Amino acid sequence: MIASDSRLEISATHIPALTGARPSRPTSPSDGGCEQPIVVDVLVTARIGPRRPGVAAHSPDPAVDTRRENLPKSAGTRSTAKTDPTPVADHVHGRHGGRIPQRAERNMTSRELPFWPRLTGAERPARAFLILGTCQAGALVPSTPTLNIRADHYLVESYLHSPVPDVDFGKYDAVVIGTTLRHILQHATGKSLVASDATFARLRNEADVEALIAACKPIIDQRVATLHEQLPGLPTFFNSIFEPSYNYLGNLVGRHDPTSPVEVVRRINKLIYDACRAYSNFHFVEVNDILNWVGRSHIQDDAILSASHASIIADHGGLDQGRLVPPINVEETYETRRYIGTFVETFWRIVCDDLDVIRPVKPVKLIIIDLDDTLWRGIAAEDDRASWERVEGWPIGFVEALLFFRKRGGLLAVCSKNDHDSTLQRLSQIYDGAIGPDDFVSMKINWESKANNIGTILEEVNFLPENVLFIDDNPREIDEVAARFPTLQCFRGSHYDWRRLILRAAETQVPLVTEESQTRTESTRALIQRTEQATSASREEWLKSLDVQVSIRIRNTTSGPDMARVFELINKTNQFNTNGHRWTQTEFDDFFKAGGVCVHASLKDRAVDNGIIGVVMVGGGSLTQAVLSCRVFGLGAEVVMGSVATRIALARAPKAQGSIVDTGRN
């Protein structure tokens, strides 16, 4: 805590001064306004030297004691670990004889960071991860069971010939890959490991950079392709390489030059990102975002080591014991222990959220918002404020988040108690086109009950309440809607959390953005218009007026850009879904390897091109599963698609058959 009448001093331990002694840390409120540090007694048994390939380091089982000590075993056996309940990450490296401080400042915890809210509030499911990489990957082994996960680390290098260990992949929910920059640079330059560590300092001009990137690309592509062959289709997360934490050339020169190490590492990370995009179960995790979020200067080792090492600060003082000036403990100097636990926890929060995005349980497809004191500040019809006062600060941030949600393929709607025409006019005046009626699939602006209006919106878009989020500044309105629709998701938190919720919550994210995503608002609005027109004409006249065109495509492989949309549609459709099965990438691949085929349908009418809207999976004579987008119910696409799928099944078996399983939502 900082006393109100005290002077805040910033410690200079991270920026070495050329003169003067390093300031000591205050140890009492009277010294510097800081609390007395909590004493943590740490008992560590550390192995000297790096772990040998094939030896796994394991995170603690959530069901067992949370204390740990690092006790290496022989190759192929499990190393057990215990730790103090406060994460200290002593398992990250062997200490090489380095001094272990007997007193340590209190570790930073996740509660000190403004993490994004979770919509469901449910406990995270238990998950197991396989970590493959060198020291920077090993640092991710969690030291506490806070997130209900288990992780096993195997030492795997990033050379082209580096094999994947022979493990039981069936034990794991996902794989995390750490790419070692030194190994990529060694391949790219053809030099020794130590010589390649000086690569960035030797780059003279843009031509040198282009030559380096050109050399790195096939190495990364081949390494990622090899891992895809060796790993069994599990969701796999490739961590980015740590970017340099500052400009090595100096504060005033070269920051954005092509030869800047920061820019070069970003380009190498882009190569990894692009290589991952070639495989539907491979994903990229930008670890640099997490470093910036938690505190890069306390964690990254390029204050001491070369940029190519790109890892976590660790004490190697045991190698320097013979020096005239005894070595300091760098982990203590940079307060690494205080921050590393939060870095690791944040990483796993993001990866677990990513798994929830890949296989969603209750994804948010529609956000319904109020207007007064929600989309803008205050009540527009009653108080006289300038337009900039209504939107400056959190309101425009909220609007930007809504538009990014729309860009992902989510839908927006308005439910507000107001006069319709005058409110639309005020919306135009306040936001001047930043957001407007065309961004919403439905706008219910009247004096009716909000619960009734939301019921109408749900009928229009044909969504289940559980896939809808309602945001309103008035708790009474939220209570009324929640009573009417118990499964509809209502956010009751602070308005300062709305933006983070929409942008960061797993339920509001999608695994990919397709062409259909970009036009979903227009296609759903067209659905509403079609429904309204259908009430004033016979079904035959109505269908004929729409000029509906259905295209059928038959695929027997997972390759192709259309298959990403097929995979997404199967795994997120609830209502028109014959059995509700959610496919893993491995199941999807195995289905086609066994001779299965996919029949998918695209539909367009005179108003909009809906893209891929239906899928039937055919295995032998069985219609294994059929799904249809709610946006095209009643247009007959399912008849055409089902007819083609049935013919394929009858060509393979004496009879075609399928089944419908009641999921409670279909």
XYZ file of C-alpha atoms in Angstrom:
666
model
C 0.000 0.000 0.000
C 1.192 3.573 -0.719
C 0.399 6.079 1.990
C -1.464 9.165 0.768
C 1.223 11.523 2.097
C 4.228 9.496 0.941
C 6.387 9.994 -2.157
C 6.233 7.157 -4.701
C 9.697 6.021 -5.762
C 10.336 3.776 -8.757
C 13.008 1.150 -8.229
C 15.849 1.407 -10.758
C 16.973 -2.195 -10.440
C 15.957 -2.989 -14.020
C 17.958 -0.120 -15.625
C 21.591 -0.207 -14.506
C 23.028 3.187 -13.556
C 26.633 4.002 -14.319
C 27.105 5.823 -11.031
C 25.702 5.509 -7.572
C 24.613 2.537 -5.515
C 21.470 0.575 -6.242
C 18.683 1.844 -3.955
C 17.588 -0.559 -1.282
C 13.978 -1.654 -1.135
C 11.919 -0.115 1.731
C 10.982 -2.709 4.281
C 8.480 -0.836 6.363
C 5.752 1.792 5.938
C 7.989 4.420 7.505
C 10.789 3.730 5.036
C 8.814 4.075 1.827
C 5.140 3.589 2.433
C 5.303 -0.130 1.556
C 4.023 -3.038 3.562
C 6.469 -5.389 5.259
C 7.183 -8.209 2.765
C 5.657 -11.563 3.605
C 8.322 -14.125 4.444
C 8.178 -17.213 2.251
C 10.274 -20.202 3.231
C 11.212 -22.073 0.071
C 12.748 -25.517 0.061
C 14.094 -26.468 -3.351
C 16.011 -29.491 -4.474
C 17.302 -28.507 -7.898
C 19.019 -30.581 -10.542
C 22.233 -29.079 -11.883
C 22.148 -28.915 -15.660
C 19.327 -29.107 -18.183
C 16.792 -31.886 -18.195
C 17.618 -34.676 -20.643
C 15.362 -35.272 -23.665
C 12.449 -37.565 -22.969
C 12.163 -36.748 -19.254
C 8.870 -35.133 -18.395
C 8.269 -32.492 -15.766
C 4.741 -32.738 -14.411
C 2.437 -30.200 -12.897
C 0.708 -31.308 -9.713
C -2.494 -33.287 -9.876
C -5.312 -30.995 -8.669
C -6.396 -33.678 -6.227
C -3.070 -33.884 -4.391
C -1.050 -31.617 -2.107
C -0.051 -28.327 -3.742
C 3.489 -28.237 -2.310
C 6.262 -29.322 -4.629
C 9.991 -29.834 -4.907
C 11.805 -30.656 -8.120
C 13.271 -34.147 -7.891
C 14.561 -35.299 -11.307
C 14.431 -38.980 -12.121
C 16.026 -41.119 -14.753
C 14.869 -40.806 -18.364
C 11.293 -41.826 -19.015
C 10.127 -41.587 -15.409
C 7.931 -38.982 -13.805
C 9.502 -36.217 -11.724
C 7.252 -35.392 -8.790
C 7.023 -31.871 -7.504
C 5.709 -29.925 -4.547
C 5.575 -26.220 -3.947
C 4.519 -23.626 -1.463
C 0.879 -22.624 -2.149
C 2.216 -19.320 -3.543
C 3.592 -20.069 -7.027
C 7.345 -19.497 -7.227
C 8.264 -21.378 -10.409
C 11.368 -23.024 -8.951
C 10.758 -25.874 -11.379
C 11.570 -23.725 -14.421
C 15.325 -24.257 -14.519
C 18.045 -26.067 -12.678
C 19.706 -23.417 -10.532
C 23.326 -24.256 -11.461
C 24.234 -23.687 -7.846
C 22.680 -20.220 -7.735
C 21.750 -18.690 -4.385
C 18.159 -19.232 -3.265
C 16.968 -16.211 -1.277
C 15.517 -17.061 2.109
C 13.211 -14.029 2.018
C 11.035 -13.199 -0.946
C 8.486 -10.518 -1.611
C 4.865 -11.573 -1.908
C 4.095 -13.079 -5.317
C 1.750 -11.231 -7.644
C -1.569 -13.054 -7.973
C -4.210 -13.096 -10.690
C -6.493 -11.071 -8.443
C -4.195 -8.081 -8.954
C -4.861 -8.054 -12.712
C -8.209 -7.042 -14.237
C -8.962 -10.338 -15.928
C -11.888 -10.473 -18.316
C -15.185 -11.764 -16.887
C -16.535 -15.207 -17.664
C -20.151 -15.458 -18.689
C -20.947 -18.955 -17.512
C -19.345 -18.683 -14.086
C -19.009 -22.456 -14.114
C -15.916 -24.228 -12.823
C -13.460 -25.032 -15.556
C -13.364 -28.706 -16.540
C -10.259 -30.720 -15.665
C -7.851 -30.757 -18.584
C -4.493 -32.319 -19.377
C -1.861 -30.770 -21.637
C 1.288 -32.035 -23.277
C 4.037 -29.380 -23.512
C 6.803 -29.872 -26.083
C 9.759 -27.481 -26.144
C 12.875 -26.334 -24.342
C 13.303 -24.065 -21.320
C 10.770 -21.388 -22.288
C 8.118 -24.096 -22.722
C 9.101 -25.853 -19.512
C 8.471 -22.617 -17.637
C 4.772 -23.063 -18.378
C 4.357 -26.119 -16.172
C 1.842 -24.753 -13.643
C 2.945 -24.845 -10.034
C -0.560 -24.747 -8.547
C -3.832 -26.495 -9.470
C -5.728 -23.178 -9.591
C -7.116 -23.725 -13.078
C -7.860 -27.433 -12.697
C -5.270 -28.438 -15.282
C -2.362 -30.845 -15.490
C 0.614 -30.343 -17.801
C 3.518 -32.649 -18.672
C 6.628 -31.132 -20.246
C 8.953 -33.073 -22.536
C 12.223 -31.555 -23.659
C 11.885 -31.277 -27.452
C 14.156 -29.091 -29.567
C 13.088 -27.145 -32.671
C 15.496 -28.660 -35.162
C 14.066 -30.237 -38.296
C 15.089 -33.682 -37.076
C 13.804 -33.254 -33.488
C 11.363 -36.134 -32.809
C 8.136 -36.070 -30.837
C 8.414 -38.289 -27.742
C 6.592 -41.606 -27.668
C 3.774 -40.832 -25.246
C 0.152 -41.824 -24.786
C -1.566 -38.928 -26.565
C -4.929 -40.231 -25.418
C -4.214 -38.808 -21.955
C -4.204 -35.231 -23.214
C -6.789 -32.693 -24.288
C -4.327 -30.515 -26.212
C -0.659 -29.929 -27.025
C 1.416 -26.778 -26.453
C 4.498 -26.225 -28.637
C 7.355 -23.904 -27.726
C 9.527 -22.885 -30.690
C 13.207 -22.305 -29.850
C 14.471 -19.326 -31.847
C 18.131 -20.347 -31.540
C 17.477 -23.596 -33.365
C 15.625 -21.847 -36.209
C 18.454 -19.326 -36.596
C 21.085 -22.057 -36.544
C 19.342 -23.843 -39.408
C 18.765 -20.603 -41.334
C 22.343 -19.325 -41.068
C 24.169 -22.658 -41.280
C 26.362 -21.572 -38.365
C 27.045 -23.072 -34.982
C 24.630 -22.432 -32.120
C 26.832 -19.799 -30.487
C 27.627 -18.074 -33.787
C 23.949 -17.908 -34.746
C 23.220 -16.161 -31.430
C 24.838 -13.051 -32.951
C 22.603 -13.110 -36.038
C 20.545 -10.014 -35.237
C 23.624 -7.905 -34.451
C 25.113 -8.876 -37.846
C 22.138 -7.750 -39.950
C 23.426 -4.777 -41.990
C 20.512 -3.850 -44.217
C 17.076 -4.826 -45.473
C 18.552 -7.291 -47.961
C 20.137 -9.236 -45.101
C 16.781 -9.338 -43.318
C 14.946 -10.574 -46.399
C 17.557 -13.289 -46.889
C 17.154 -14.395 -43.270
C 13.331 -14.478 -43.467
C 13.504 -16.370 -46.754
C 15.772 -18.934 -45.094
C 13.542 -19.262 -42.010
C 10.283 -19.818 -43.902
C 10.907 -23.337 -45.303
C 12.416 -24.412 -41.974
C 9.326 -23.323 -40.044
C 6.926 -24.691 -42.662
C 8.653 -28.072 -42.657
C 8.856 -28.216 -38.853
C 5.140 -27.429 -38.471
C 4.230 -29.946 -41.194
C 6.318 -32.627 -39.476
C 4.614 -31.972 -36.158
C 1.230 -32.218 -37.865
C 2.203 -35.672 -39.150
C 3.519 -36.817 -35.761
C 0.737 -35.457 -33.552
C -2.637 -37.266 -33.580
C -5.032 -34.441 -34.474
C -5.248 -32.919 -30.995
C -5.790 -29.163 -30.707
C -2.235 -27.838 -30.792
C -1.123 -24.377 -29.685
C 2.114 -22.879 -31.007
C 3.522 -20.190 -28.747
C 5.013 -17.105 -30.323
C 8.685 -16.340 -29.799
C 9.456 -13.641 -27.240
C 10.077 -10.329 -28.985
C 13.040 -8.292 -27.708
C 11.852 -6.159 -24.809
C 13.672 -2.996 -25.906
C 15.617 -1.494 -28.810
C 19.173 -2.802 -28.706
C 20.475 -0.101 -31.054
C 19.447 2.656 -28.650
C 16.489 4.770 -27.669
C 16.675 7.207 -30.578
C 17.651 5.173 -33.612
C 16.424 2.230 -35.661
C 13.318 1.304 -33.726
C 11.212 0.517 -36.805
C 14.040 -0.141 -39.236
C 13.855 -3.496 -41.046
C 16.981 -4.649 -39.197
C 15.484 -3.981 -35.753
C 15.471 -7.265 -33.799
C 11.907 -6.517 -32.675
C 10.712 -6.235 -36.262
C 12.648 -9.331 -37.342
C 11.217 -11.500 -34.550
C 7.723 -10.263 -35.393
C 8.237 -11.406 -38.964
C 9.443 -14.816 -37.782
C 6.368 -15.067 -35.566
C 4.251 -14.257 -38.617
C 5.888 -17.218 -40.382
C 4.842 -19.498 -37.506
C 1.326 -18.031 -37.552
C 0.993 -18.563 -41.305
C 2.303 -22.140 -41.068
C -0.256 -22.962 -38.354
C -3.130 -21.652 -40.467
C -2.568 -24.464 -42.960
C -3.935 -26.971 -40.426
C -7.357 -26.663 -38.824
C -6.276 -28.071 -35.445
C -3.144 -25.874 -35.171
C -3.474 -22.519 -33.443
C -1.149 -19.614 -32.617
C -0.855 -18.092 -29.121
C 0.659 -14.607 -28.955
C 2.663 -14.918 -25.761
C 4.028 -11.381 -26.159
C 0.568 -10.049 -25.304
C 0.763 -11.924 -22.013
C 4.284 -10.646 -21.289
C 3.095 -7.079 -21.824
C 0.003 -7.691 -19.698
C 1.823 -9.118 -16.693
C 5.169 -7.304 -16.792
C 7.762 -8.167 -19.436
C 10.692 -6.508 -17.634
C 10.318 -8.929 -14.713
C 10.115 -12.075 -16.831
C 12.048 -11.930 -20.120
C 15.758 -12.727 -20.051
C 17.055 -10.437 -22.811
C 18.239 -7.934 -20.219
C 21.023 -10.461 -19.613
C 21.046 -13.062 -22.390
C 21.000 -12.775 -26.170
C 17.727 -12.062 -27.975
C 17.862 -15.497 -29.566
C 17.516 -17.219 -26.183
C 14.066 -15.623 -25.789
C 13.083 -17.224 -22.518
C 12.378 -16.679 -18.814
C 14.867 -15.020 -16.460
C 16.741 -17.683 -14.481
C 19.695 -17.573 -12.141
C 22.893 -19.124 -13.529
C 25.100 -17.801 -10.732
C 26.567 -21.219 -10.051
C 28.656 -20.929 -13.221
C 30.209 -17.670 -11.982
C 31.169 -18.583 -8.437
C 34.876 -17.955 -9.038
C 34.488 -14.261 -9.921
C 36.171 -11.535 -7.849
C 32.788 -9.828 -7.506
C 30.270 -12.475 -6.430
C 27.241 -12.825 -8.757
C 23.901 -11.404 -7.767
C 20.746 -13.503 -7.933
C 19.061 -12.168 -11.069
C 15.678 -13.651 -10.221
C 15.709 -11.615 -7.025
C 16.963 -8.486 -8.808
C 14.228 -8.602 -11.429
C 11.557 -9.883 -9.018
C 10.892 -12.752 -11.401
C 9.375 -14.972 -8.768
C 6.760 -12.364 -7.981
C 5.497 -12.251 -11.578
C 6.147 -15.657 -13.119
C 3.205 -17.374 -11.430
C 0.753 -14.821 -12.834
C 2.357 -15.093 -16.276
C 1.866 -18.867 -16.236
C -1.700 -18.609 -14.915
C -2.619 -16.024 -17.553
C -1.211 -18.239 -20.282
C -3.345 -21.189 -19.192
C -6.443 -19.027 -18.832
C -6.060 -18.015 -22.461
C -5.345 -21.543 -23.708
C -8.309 -22.980 -21.775
C -10.492 -20.199 -23.185
C -9.207 -21.082 -26.651
C -10.299 -24.680 -26.142
C -13.737 -23.398 -25.136
C -13.817 -21.349 -28.346
C -12.868 -24.372 -30.451
C -15.572 -26.538 -28.884
C -18.175 -24.090 -27.558
C -20.842 -25.120 -25.084
C -22.994 -21.976 -24.957
C -21.619 -19.568 -27.557
C -23.098 -16.088 -27.704
C -24.522 -15.534 -31.192
C -26.602 -12.437 -30.451
C -26.093 -9.458 -28.123
C -29.194 -7.430 -27.263
C -28.523 -4.001 -25.767
C -30.429 -1.121 -24.239
C -29.722 2.436 -25.469
C -29.970 5.049 -22.681
C -26.970 4.844 -20.336
C -25.898 1.718 -22.225
C -25.013 2.575 -25.815
C -24.463 6.184 -24.743
C -24.098 8.038 -21.465
C -27.267 9.348 -19.817
C -30.880 9.565 -20.999
C -30.822 11.280 -24.379
C -34.438 12.493 -24.290
C -34.196 14.113 -20.868
C -30.777 15.644 -20.200
C -29.119 18.229 -22.406
C -25.553 17.125 -23.121
C -23.242 17.666 -26.032
C -22.856 14.596 -28.221
C -19.188 14.190 -27.325
C -20.066 13.990 -23.615
C -22.421 11.100 -24.336
C -19.820 8.981 -26.118
C -16.395 9.977 -24.766
C -14.720 7.273 -22.659
C -16.365 3.918 -22.090
C -19.358 4.353 -24.522
C -17.252 4.546 -27.698
C -15.119 1.685 -26.382
C -18.298 -0.347 -25.897
C -19.436 0.480 -29.432
C -16.101 -0.573 -30.888
C -16.355 -3.908 -29.051
C -19.878 -4.447 -30.434
C -18.638 -3.805 -33.969
C -15.784 -6.290 -33.546
C -18.307 -8.852 -32.285
C -20.334 -8.164 -35.428
C -17.188 -8.576 -37.521
C -16.736 -12.043 -36.010
C -20.176 -12.994 -37.296
C -22.178 -12.181 -34.178
C -25.519 -10.383 -34.374
C -26.613 -7.203 -32.594
C -30.103 -6.112 -31.597
C -31.670 -3.231 -29.657
C -34.361 -3.450 -26.993
C -35.153 -0.014 -25.574
C -38.118 1.717 -23.949
C -38.300 4.892 -25.996
C -40.115 6.623 -28.841
C -38.985 4.896 -32.022
C -38.533 7.692 -34.572
C -37.006 10.321 -32.288
C -34.643 7.746 -30.767
C -33.318 6.701 -34.171
C -32.735 10.366 -34.926
C -30.799 10.822 -31.676
C -28.735 7.708 -32.455
C -27.686 9.273 -35.739
C -26.862 12.596 -34.096
C -24.919 11.115 -31.201
C -22.748 8.649 -33.121
C -22.605 10.317 -36.530
C -22.433 6.976 -38.340
C -19.962 5.219 -36.021
C -22.820 2.787 -35.342
C -26.303 2.870 -36.819
C -29.473 0.916 -37.624
C -27.776 -1.107 -40.370
C -25.501 -2.683 -37.749
C -28.465 -4.242 -35.931
C -30.450 -7.229 -37.082
C -33.501 -6.074 -35.127
C -34.439 -2.900 -33.240
C -37.338 -2.975 -30.790
C -37.790 0.622 -29.634
C -41.186 1.045 -27.985
C -42.853 1.114 -24.590
C -43.688 -2.585 -24.358
C -42.193 -4.995 -21.851
C -38.548 -5.755 -22.650
C -39.195 -9.434 -21.987
C -41.907 -9.407 -24.665
C -39.694 -7.546 -27.113
C -36.812 -9.962 -26.556
C -39.206 -12.846 -27.108
C -40.078 -11.340 -30.479
C -36.399 -10.913 -31.368
C -35.701 -14.568 -30.508
C -38.539 -15.630 -32.801
C -37.220 -13.433 -35.595
C -33.651 -14.745 -35.528
C -34.666 -18.280 -34.486
C -32.069 -18.494 -31.693
C -32.208 -20.341 -28.397
C -32.154 -18.013 -25.343
C -28.922 -19.617 -24.110
C -27.101 -18.240 -27.165
C -28.122 -14.655 -26.410
C -26.518 -12.040 -24.147
C -28.566 -9.129 -22.774
C -26.852 -5.939 -21.548
C -28.836 -3.207 -19.787
C -27.977 -0.539 -17.221
C -31.170 -1.225 -15.218
C -31.050 -4.269 -12.876
C -34.870 -4.395 -12.734
C -35.085 -4.832 -16.503
C -32.469 -7.582 -16.325
C -34.453 -9.328 -13.572
C -37.613 -9.263 -15.661
C -35.881 -10.711 -18.732
C -34.050 -13.362 -16.670
C -37.337 -14.446 -15.071
C -38.932 -14.866 -18.494
C -35.893 -16.556 -20.101
C -33.889 -18.346 -17.368
C -31.253 -19.652 -19.794
C -30.675 -16.305 -21.513
C -27.312 -14.867 -20.467
C -27.599 -11.520 -18.680
C -24.524 -9.554 -17.657
C -24.945 -7.798 -14.339
C -21.426 -6.440 -13.873
C -19.978 -2.951 -14.088
C -20.320 -1.053 -17.354
C -16.521 -0.833 -17.351
C -16.485 -4.610 -17.892
C -18.785 -4.661 -20.930
C -16.015 -4.064 -23.471
C -13.655 -6.661 -21.988
C -16.480 -9.179 -21.759
C -17.383 -8.856 -25.432
C -13.802 -8.862 -26.689
C -12.228 -11.433 -24.352
C -14.849 -13.892 -23.057
C -14.595 -17.323 -24.669
C -18.351 -17.404 -25.253
C -18.224 -14.353 -27.540
C -15.269 -15.535 -29.643
C -15.154 -17.756 -32.724
C -12.429 -20.122 -33.990
C -12.412 -18.515 -37.431
C -14.076 -15.753 -39.412
C -15.522 -16.834 -42.753
C -17.131 -15.028 -45.652
C -20.492 -16.015 -44.170
C -19.496 -14.307 -40.930
C -19.031 -10.986 -42.671
C -22.575 -10.975 -44.091
C -24.485 -12.627 -41.247
C -26.319 -9.474 -40.207
C -27.568 -8.924 -43.757
C -28.530 -12.584 -44.269
C -30.409 -12.728 -40.963
C -32.186 -9.469 -41.678
C -33.197 -11.004 -45.011
C -34.546 -14.013 -43.084
C -36.749 -11.709 -41.019
C -38.005 -10.005 -44.150
C -38.756 -13.363 -45.808
C -40.725 -14.458 -42.775
C -42.785 -11.277 -42.831
C -43.477 -11.692 -46.555
C -44.482 -15.338 -46.094
C -47.472 -14.300 -43.979
C -48.992 -12.340 -46.870
C -48.679 -14.934 -49.664
C -49.024 -18.648 -50.260
C -45.915 -20.736 -49.599
C -45.502 -21.560 -53.298
C -45.768 -17.913 -54.361
C -43.442 -16.850 -51.594
C -40.728 -19.395 -52.474
C -40.991 -18.531 -56.151
C -40.608 -14.821 -55.389
C -37.379 -15.460 -53.461
C -35.601 -17.036 -56.471
C -33.847 -19.524 -54.145
C -30.774 -21.263 -55.566
C -29.188 -24.233 -53.757
C -25.701 -25.494 -54.627
C -24.540 -28.933 -53.444
C -20.937 -29.976 -53.028
C -19.640 -33.454 -52.108
C -16.283 -33.734 -50.312
C -14.253 -36.724 -49.083
C -11.388 -34.806 -47.481
C -10.887 -32.140 -44.820
C -8.746 -29.995 -47.114
C -10.160 -26.883 -48.737
C -11.369 -23.537 -47.360
C -15.025 -24.656 -47.440
C -14.314 -27.446 -44.945
C -13.396 -24.973 -42.231
C -16.923 -23.548 -42.475
C -18.365 -27.099 -42.533
C -16.517 -27.965 -39.324
C -17.684 -24.712 -37.695
C -21.327 -25.229 -38.734
C -21.493 -28.799 -37.397
C -19.992 -27.845 -34.046
C -22.062 -24.725 -33.358
C -25.524 -25.702 -34.644
C -28.000 -26.681 -31.922
C -31.578 -26.630 -33.216
C -31.534 -28.352 -36.616
C -28.965 -30.959 -35.589
C -29.941 -34.624 -35.741
C -27.818 -35.742 -32.793
C -25.884 -32.762 -31.377
C -22.508 -34.468 -31.716
C -19.486 -32.140 -31.471
C -16.573 -33.381 -33.572
C -12.914 -33.202 -32.678
C -10.461 -32.651 -35.494
C -9.222 -36.220 -35.057
C -12.745 -37.621 -35.427
C -13.290 -35.443 -38.479
C -10.073 -36.668 -40.128
C -10.751 -40.317 -39.247
C -14.268 -40.138 -40.683
C -12.940 -39.298 -44.135
C -10.046 -41.740 -43.883
C -12.651 -44.465 -43.294
C -14.420 -43.575 -46.549
C -16.986 -41.112 -45.286
C -18.193 -38.197 -47.384
C -19.640 -34.802 -46.609
C -22.538 -33.256 -48.506
C -22.807 -29.536 -47.897
C -25.275 -27.032 -49.294
C -24.989 -23.333 -50.067
C -28.026 -21.123 -50.596
C -28.647 -17.715 -52.066
C -31.822 -15.834 -52.948
C -32.657 -12.499 -54.511
C -31.822 -10.696 -51.264
C -28.588 -12.273 -49.990
C -25.977 -15.009 -50.475
C -26.099 -17.120 -47.306
C -23.018 -19.239 -48.110
C -22.754 -22.751 -46.655
C -25.911 -23.413 -44.637
C -26.230 -27.200 -44.285
C -24.180 -30.383 -43.925
C -24.913 -34.118 -44.056
C -22.163 -36.560 -43.046
C -22.578 -39.904 -44.871
C -20.737 -42.998 -43.695
C -21.537 -46.117 -45.699
C -25.313 -46.387 -45.803
C -25.757 -44.195 -42.750
C -26.674 -40.523 -42.652
C -24.416 -40.043 -39.641
C -25.399 -36.460 -38.872
C -27.267 -33.608 -40.512
C -27.265 -29.927 -39.545
C -28.948 -26.860 -41.009
C -28.471 -23.178 -40.238
C -31.478 -21.572 -38.577
C -31.225 -18.720 -41.099
C -32.706 -20.871 -43.885
C -35.389 -22.883 -42.116
C -38.323 -23.533 -44.408
C -36.620 -22.722 -47.717
C -36.324 -26.344 -48.839
C -32.512 -26.598 -48.827
C -32.713 -29.539 -46.428
C -34.843 -31.484 -48.943
C -32.292 -31.056 -51.729
C -29.350 -31.802 -49.454
C -31.057 -34.837 -47.911
C -31.989 -36.218 -51.317
C -28.384 -36.102 -52.550
C -27.075 -37.633 -49.301
C -29.648 -40.441 -49.484
C -28.622 -41.320 -53.044
C -24.978 -41.548 -51.956
C -25.910 -43.813 -49.042
C -28.056 -46.092 -51.261
C -25.140 -46.445 -53.678
C -23.091 -47.834 -50.801
C -25.635 -50.008 -48.978
C -28.966 -51.777 -49.597
C -30.773 -49.142 -47.570
C -30.114 -45.686 -46.244
C -30.752 -44.990 -42.588
C -30.292 -42.302 -40.013
C -31.367 -41.492 -36.489
C -32.452 -38.486 -34.475
C -31.225 -38.092 -30.896
C -33.094 -35.727 -28.601
C -30.507 -33.357 -27.123
C -33.054 -31.136 -25.409
C -32.120 -28.321 -27.773
C -32.772 -29.774 -31.239
